[in-house]
Tab-separated table of C-alpha atoms in Angstrom:
chain	number	residue	atom	x	y	z
A	1	ALA	CA	-7.639	-15.732	9.400
A	2	GLN	CA	-6.509	-18.204	11.982
A	3	SER	CA	-5.525	-17.338	15.521
A	4	VAL	CA	-4.279	-19.151	18.602
A	5	THR	CA	-5.121	-18.271	22.188
A	6	GLN	CA	-3.197	-19.626	25.124
A	7	LEU	CA	-5.433	-18.946	28.057
A	8	ASP	CA	-2.769	-18.740	30.759
A	9	SER	CA	0.342	-16.597	30.475
A	10	GLN	CA	1.915	-18.179	33.557
A	11	VAL	CA	1.296	-21.485	35.328
A	12	PRO	CA	3.091	-22.168	38.612
A	13	VAL	CA	2.955	-25.728	39.902
A	14	PHE	CA	4.723	-27.912	42.428
A	15	GLU	CA	6.940	-30.797	41.397
A	16	GLU	CA	5.095	-34.083	40.783
A	17	ALA	CA	1.743	-32.284	40.448
A	18	PRO	CA	-0.334	-32.576	37.270
A	19	VAL	CA	-0.501	-29.650	34.862
A	20	GLU	CA	-2.641	-28.525	31.947
A	21	LEU	CA	-1.687	-25.747	29.558
A	22	ARG	CA	-4.663	-24.579	27.563
A	23	CYS	CA	-4.742	-23.721	23.888
A	24	ASN	CA	-7.672	-22.744	21.688
A	25	TYR	CA	-7.517	-21.981	18.016
A	26	SER	CA	-9.813	-20.481	15.432
A	27	SER	CA	-9.813	-21.692	11.879
A	28	SER	CA	-12.523	-22.487	9.432
A	29	VAL	CA	-10.518	-25.128	7.619
A	30	SER	CA	-8.529	-28.196	8.536
A	31	VAL	CA	-5.588	-27.551	10.823
A	32	TYR	CA	-2.367	-29.067	11.992
A	33	LEU	CA	-1.494	-28.352	15.616
A	34	PHE	CA	1.809	-28.199	17.439
A	35	TRP	CA	3.250	-27.613	20.869
A	36	TYR	CA	6.760	-26.207	21.085
A	37	VAL	CA	8.900	-25.761	24.202
A	38	GLN	CA	11.485	-23.015	24.626
A	39	TYR	CA	14.115	-23.003	27.353
A	40	PRO	CA	15.798	-19.672	28.237
A	41	ASN	CA	17.935	-18.251	25.434
A	42	GLN	CA	17.281	-21.227	23.205
A	43	GLY	CA	15.283	-21.938	20.088
A	44	LEU	CA	11.973	-23.728	19.914
A	45	GLN	CA	11.866	-27.517	20.196
A	46	LEU	CA	8.913	-29.492	18.897
A	47	LEU	CA	7.181	-31.246	21.788
A	48	LEU	CA	4.328	-32.941	19.933
A	49	LYS	CA	2.081	-32.520	16.942
A	50	TYR	CA	-1.326	-33.431	15.601
A	51	LEU	CA	-1.531	-33.890	11.850
A	52	SER	CA	-4.267	-36.505	11.489
A	53	GLY	CA	-5.459	-39.798	12.962
A	54	SER	CA	-5.689	-40.342	16.709
A	55	THR	CA	-6.733	-37.193	18.506
A	56	LEU	CA	-4.499	-38.001	21.480
A	57	VAL	CA	-0.800	-37.445	20.824
A	58	GLU	CA	2.089	-38.069	23.166
A	59	SER	CA	5.661	-36.904	23.541
A	60	ILE	CA	8.616	-38.957	24.690
A	61	ASN	CA	8.912	-37.064	27.978
A	62	GLY	CA	5.413	-37.696	29.304
A	63	PHE	CA	3.413	-34.805	27.833
A	64	GLU	CA	0.224	-35.441	25.899
A	65	ALA	CA	-2.271	-33.287	24.055
A	66	GLU	CA	-5.734	-33.963	22.761
A	67	PHE	CA	-7.200	-32.441	19.629
A	68	ASN	CA	-10.821	-31.536	20.226
A	69	LYS	CA	-12.394	-30.322	17.019
A	70	SER	CA	-15.772	-29.399	18.486
A	71	GLN	CA	-14.145	-27.219	21.140
A	72	THR	CA	-11.307	-26.093	18.848
A	73	SER	CA	-8.815	-26.912	21.566
A	74	PHE	CA	-5.448	-28.627	21.833
A	75	HIS	CA	-4.625	-28.600	25.538
A	76	LEU	CA	-1.280	-29.908	26.781
A	77	ARG	CA	-1.170	-32.104	29.866
A	78	LYS	CA	1.338	-33.924	32.013
A	79	PRO	CA	0.299	-36.072	34.993
A	80	SER	CA	3.463	-35.381	37.024
A	81	VAL	CA	5.862	-32.532	36.276
A	82	HIS	CA	9.578	-32.251	37.004
A	83	ILE	CA	11.722	-29.237	37.790
A	84	SER	CA	13.273	-29.678	34.345
A	85	ASP	CA	9.888	-28.992	32.699
A	86	THR	CA	10.230	-25.342	33.660
A	87	ALA	CA	10.143	-23.503	30.324
A	88	GLU	CA	7.891	-21.508	28.027
A	89	TYR	CA	5.416	-23.473	25.934
A	90	PHE	CA	3.958	-22.294	22.651
A	91	CYS	CA	0.931	-23.674	20.890
A	92	ALA	CA	0.908	-23.225	17.117
A	93	VAL	CA	-1.450	-23.947	14.253
A	94	ARG	CA	-0.860	-24.463	10.574
A	95	THR	CA	-3.748	-24.311	8.173
A	96	GLY	CA	-4.010	-27.183	5.778
A	97	GLY	CA	-3.407	-26.291	2.169
A	98	THR	CA	-0.719	-23.655	2.660
A	99	SER	CA	2.171	-24.256	0.364
A	100	TYR	CA	4.940	-23.494	2.800
A	101	GLY	CA	3.716	-24.400	6.266
A	102	LYS	CA	3.223	-21.001	7.883
A	103	LEU	CA	2.702	-21.313	11.635
A	104	THR	CA	0.609	-19.021	13.789
A	105	PHE	CA	1.777	-19.058	17.396
A	106	GLY	CA	-0.014	-18.365	20.633
A	107	GLN	CA	1.448	-15.890	23.104
A	108	GLY	CA	3.108	-18.600	25.162
A	109	THR	CA	2.647	-20.026	28.653
A	110	ILE	CA	5.470	-19.918	31.155
A	111	LEU	CA	5.432	-23.091	33.217
A	112	THR	CA	7.324	-22.810	36.488
A	113	VAL	CA	7.781	-25.986	38.513
A	114	HIS	CA	8.592	-25.405	42.162
A	115	PRO	CA	10.286	-27.980	44.432
B	1	ASP	CA	23.254	-35.051	13.467
B	2	ALA	CA	21.157	-33.096	11.031
B	3	MET	CA	20.462	-29.674	12.411
B	4	VAL	CA	19.854	-25.954	12.058
B	5	ILE	CA	22.793	-23.772	13.079
B	6	GLN	CA	22.727	-20.062	13.810
B	7	ASN	CA	25.718	-17.795	14.148
B	8	PRO	CA	26.492	-15.892	16.168
B	9	ARG	CA	24.431	-16.829	19.230
B	10	TYR	CA	24.782	-13.325	20.601
B	11	GLN	CA	25.294	-10.193	18.520
B	12	VAL	CA	25.735	-6.624	19.670
B	13	THR	CA	25.458	-3.831	17.134
B	14	GLN	CA	25.210	-0.072	17.254
B	15	PHE	CA	22.173	1.944	16.370
B	16	GLY	CA	22.098	2.326	12.590
B	17	LYS	CA	25.026	-0.022	11.907
B	18	PRO	CA	24.140	-2.806	9.448
B	19	VAL	CA	24.243	-6.320	10.814
B	20	THR	CA	23.948	-9.776	9.264
B	21	LEU	CA	22.758	-12.911	11.023
B	22	SER	CA	23.528	-16.335	9.609
B	23	CYS	CA	21.624	-19.606	9.448
B	24	SER	CA	22.711	-22.902	7.973
B	25	GLN	CA	21.044	-26.292	7.787
B	26	THR	CA	22.142	-29.844	7.151
B	27	LEU	CA	18.573	-31.115	6.700
B	28	ASN	CA	18.410	-30.247	2.986
B	29	HIS	CA	14.988	-28.699	3.507
B	30	ASN	CA	13.298	-26.642	0.817
B	31	VAL	CA	11.877	-23.969	3.096
B	32	MET	CA	13.770	-21.628	5.397
B	33	TYR	CA	12.101	-19.095	7.697
B	34	TRP	CA	13.190	-16.127	9.751
B	35	TYR	CA	11.270	-15.195	12.876
B	36	GLN	CA	11.621	-12.265	15.243
B	37	GLN	CA	10.819	-12.918	18.886
B	38	LYS	CA	10.738	-10.032	21.299
B	39	SER	CA	10.820	-10.520	25.026
B	40	SER	CA	7.779	-12.366	26.375
B	41	GLN	CA	6.161	-12.524	22.938
B	42	ALA	CA	5.401	-15.187	20.394
B	43	PRO	CA	7.711	-15.628	17.405
B	44	LYS	CA	6.675	-13.439	14.488
B	45	LEU	CA	7.379	-14.577	10.953
B	46	LEU	CA	9.377	-12.029	8.953
B	47	PHE	CA	9.776	-13.937	5.672
B	48	HIS	CA	10.553	-17.296	4.193
B	49	TYR	CA	12.229	-18.860	1.194
B	50	TYR	CA	10.755	-21.778	-0.697
B	51	ASP	CA	13.846	-22.867	-2.582
B	52	LYS	CA	14.890	-19.601	-4.225
B	53	ASP	CA	11.474	-17.971	-4.038
B	54	PHE	CA	11.397	-15.197	-1.466
B	55	ASN	CA	8.146	-14.441	0.376
B	56	ASN	CA	7.879	-11.384	2.562
B	57	GLU	CA	5.222	-11.033	5.252
B	58	ALA	CA	3.080	-7.965	4.623
B	59	ASP	CA	4.066	-6.232	7.848
B	60	THR	CA	7.813	-6.906	7.731
B	61	PRO	CA	9.655	-3.565	7.700
B	62	ASP	CA	11.819	-2.714	4.675
B	63	ASN	CA	14.756	-2.506	7.061
B	64	PHE	CA	14.849	-6.308	7.050
B	65	GLN	CA	16.229	-8.170	4.056
B	66	SER	CA	17.222	-11.756	3.406
B	67	ARG	CA	19.467	-13.737	1.109
B	68	ARG	CA	19.607	-17.426	0.351
B	69	PRO	CA	22.655	-18.142	-1.803
B	70	ASN	CA	22.127	-21.909	-1.734
B	71	THR	CA	19.972	-24.590	-0.107
B	72	SER	CA	22.047	-24.712	3.054
B	73	PHE	CA	22.471	-21.053	3.955
B	74	CYS	CA	20.155	-18.163	4.640
B	75	PHE	CA	21.062	-14.684	5.913
B	76	LEU	CA	19.083	-11.981	7.650
B	77	ASP	CA	20.306	-8.456	6.968
B	78	ILE	CA	19.159	-5.540	9.096
B	79	ARG	CA	20.142	-2.440	7.191
B	80	SER	CA	19.794	0.176	9.927
B	81	PRO	CA	19.013	-1.415	13.273
B	82	GLY	CA	16.938	0.566	15.704
B	83	LEU	CA	16.501	0.008	19.411
B	84	GLY	CA	13.177	-1.649	18.653
B	85	ASP	CA	14.918	-4.345	16.624
B	86	ALA	CA	16.554	-5.842	19.690
B	87	ALA	CA	15.147	-9.350	19.871
B	88	MET	CA	15.855	-13.038	19.472
B	89	TYR	CA	15.988	-14.005	15.799
B	90	LEU	CA	15.050	-17.569	15.033
B	91	CYS	CA	15.744	-19.503	11.863
B	92	ALA	CA	13.674	-22.555	11.004
B	93	THR	CA	13.433	-25.040	8.151
B	94	SER	CA	10.777	-27.372	6.821
B	95	ASN	CA	10.064	-29.712	3.960
B	96	PRO	CA	6.877	-30.774	2.175
B	97	GLY	CA	7.915	-34.378	2.717
B	98	THR	CA	7.724	-33.971	6.503
B	99	ALA	CA	4.368	-32.198	6.470
B	100	TYR	CA	6.146	-28.862	6.865
B	101	GLU	CA	7.141	-29.623	10.440
B	102	GLN	CA	9.450	-26.786	11.367
B	103	TYR	CA	12.895	-27.352	12.855
B	104	PHE	CA	14.318	-24.394	14.723
B	105	GLY	CA	17.854	-23.246	15.317
B	106	PRO	CA	19.008	-22.012	18.734
B	107	GLY	CA	18.494	-18.381	17.815
B	108	THR	CA	20.639	-15.233	17.767
B	109	ARG	CA	20.077	-12.710	20.521
B	110	LEU	CA	20.550	-9.228	19.004
B	111	THR	CA	21.316	-6.250	21.214
B	112	VAL	CA	21.275	-2.732	19.775
B	113	THR	CA	23.227	-0.070	21.676
């Protein structure tokens, strides 16, 4: 069975500082990896995804994540955060070969950006 | 814009009174999912439809049912809500052609009094 561990439940950071949100997964087969962001009382929005190819993936708002197969990690990074990045971030994994795309989510990391 | 719509956004029901949550999509996706997300927790998959085929997660209580009358609509029925069913309910869709990337609706916040 696959599982996802987000190592930090809360990450406080000052505006314009860099941030890393850590995610490790366990799976014995090929995986597809996702980061979702959730603002208060809203649904989940896809931030970025790794399906295949380049191990470094980027979002349109400056976040990036790197798939590291040997360390089974998919950490999310941003070199300079904004107040508007304050939200909860979920890492998720989908095992290759499933017929309907079931996602397993981590417990979430609350990112709080302080002025 | 193509999207996933959930109604209502906020729902209050009484203990034991049946309630139905609605989800619709304009993406024409084959798969529709229902998740339950309790406060400060990860979303938990309740069930999904692949076209008309219903797939229940093993640990989804019998109190939760679903209907998908057509491609666009999917309903979540809670037959006898308990206080422990208060949560955010998220609907999502995906398609084999988009590598099963899931698109989420805004959610319905259910309160049980």
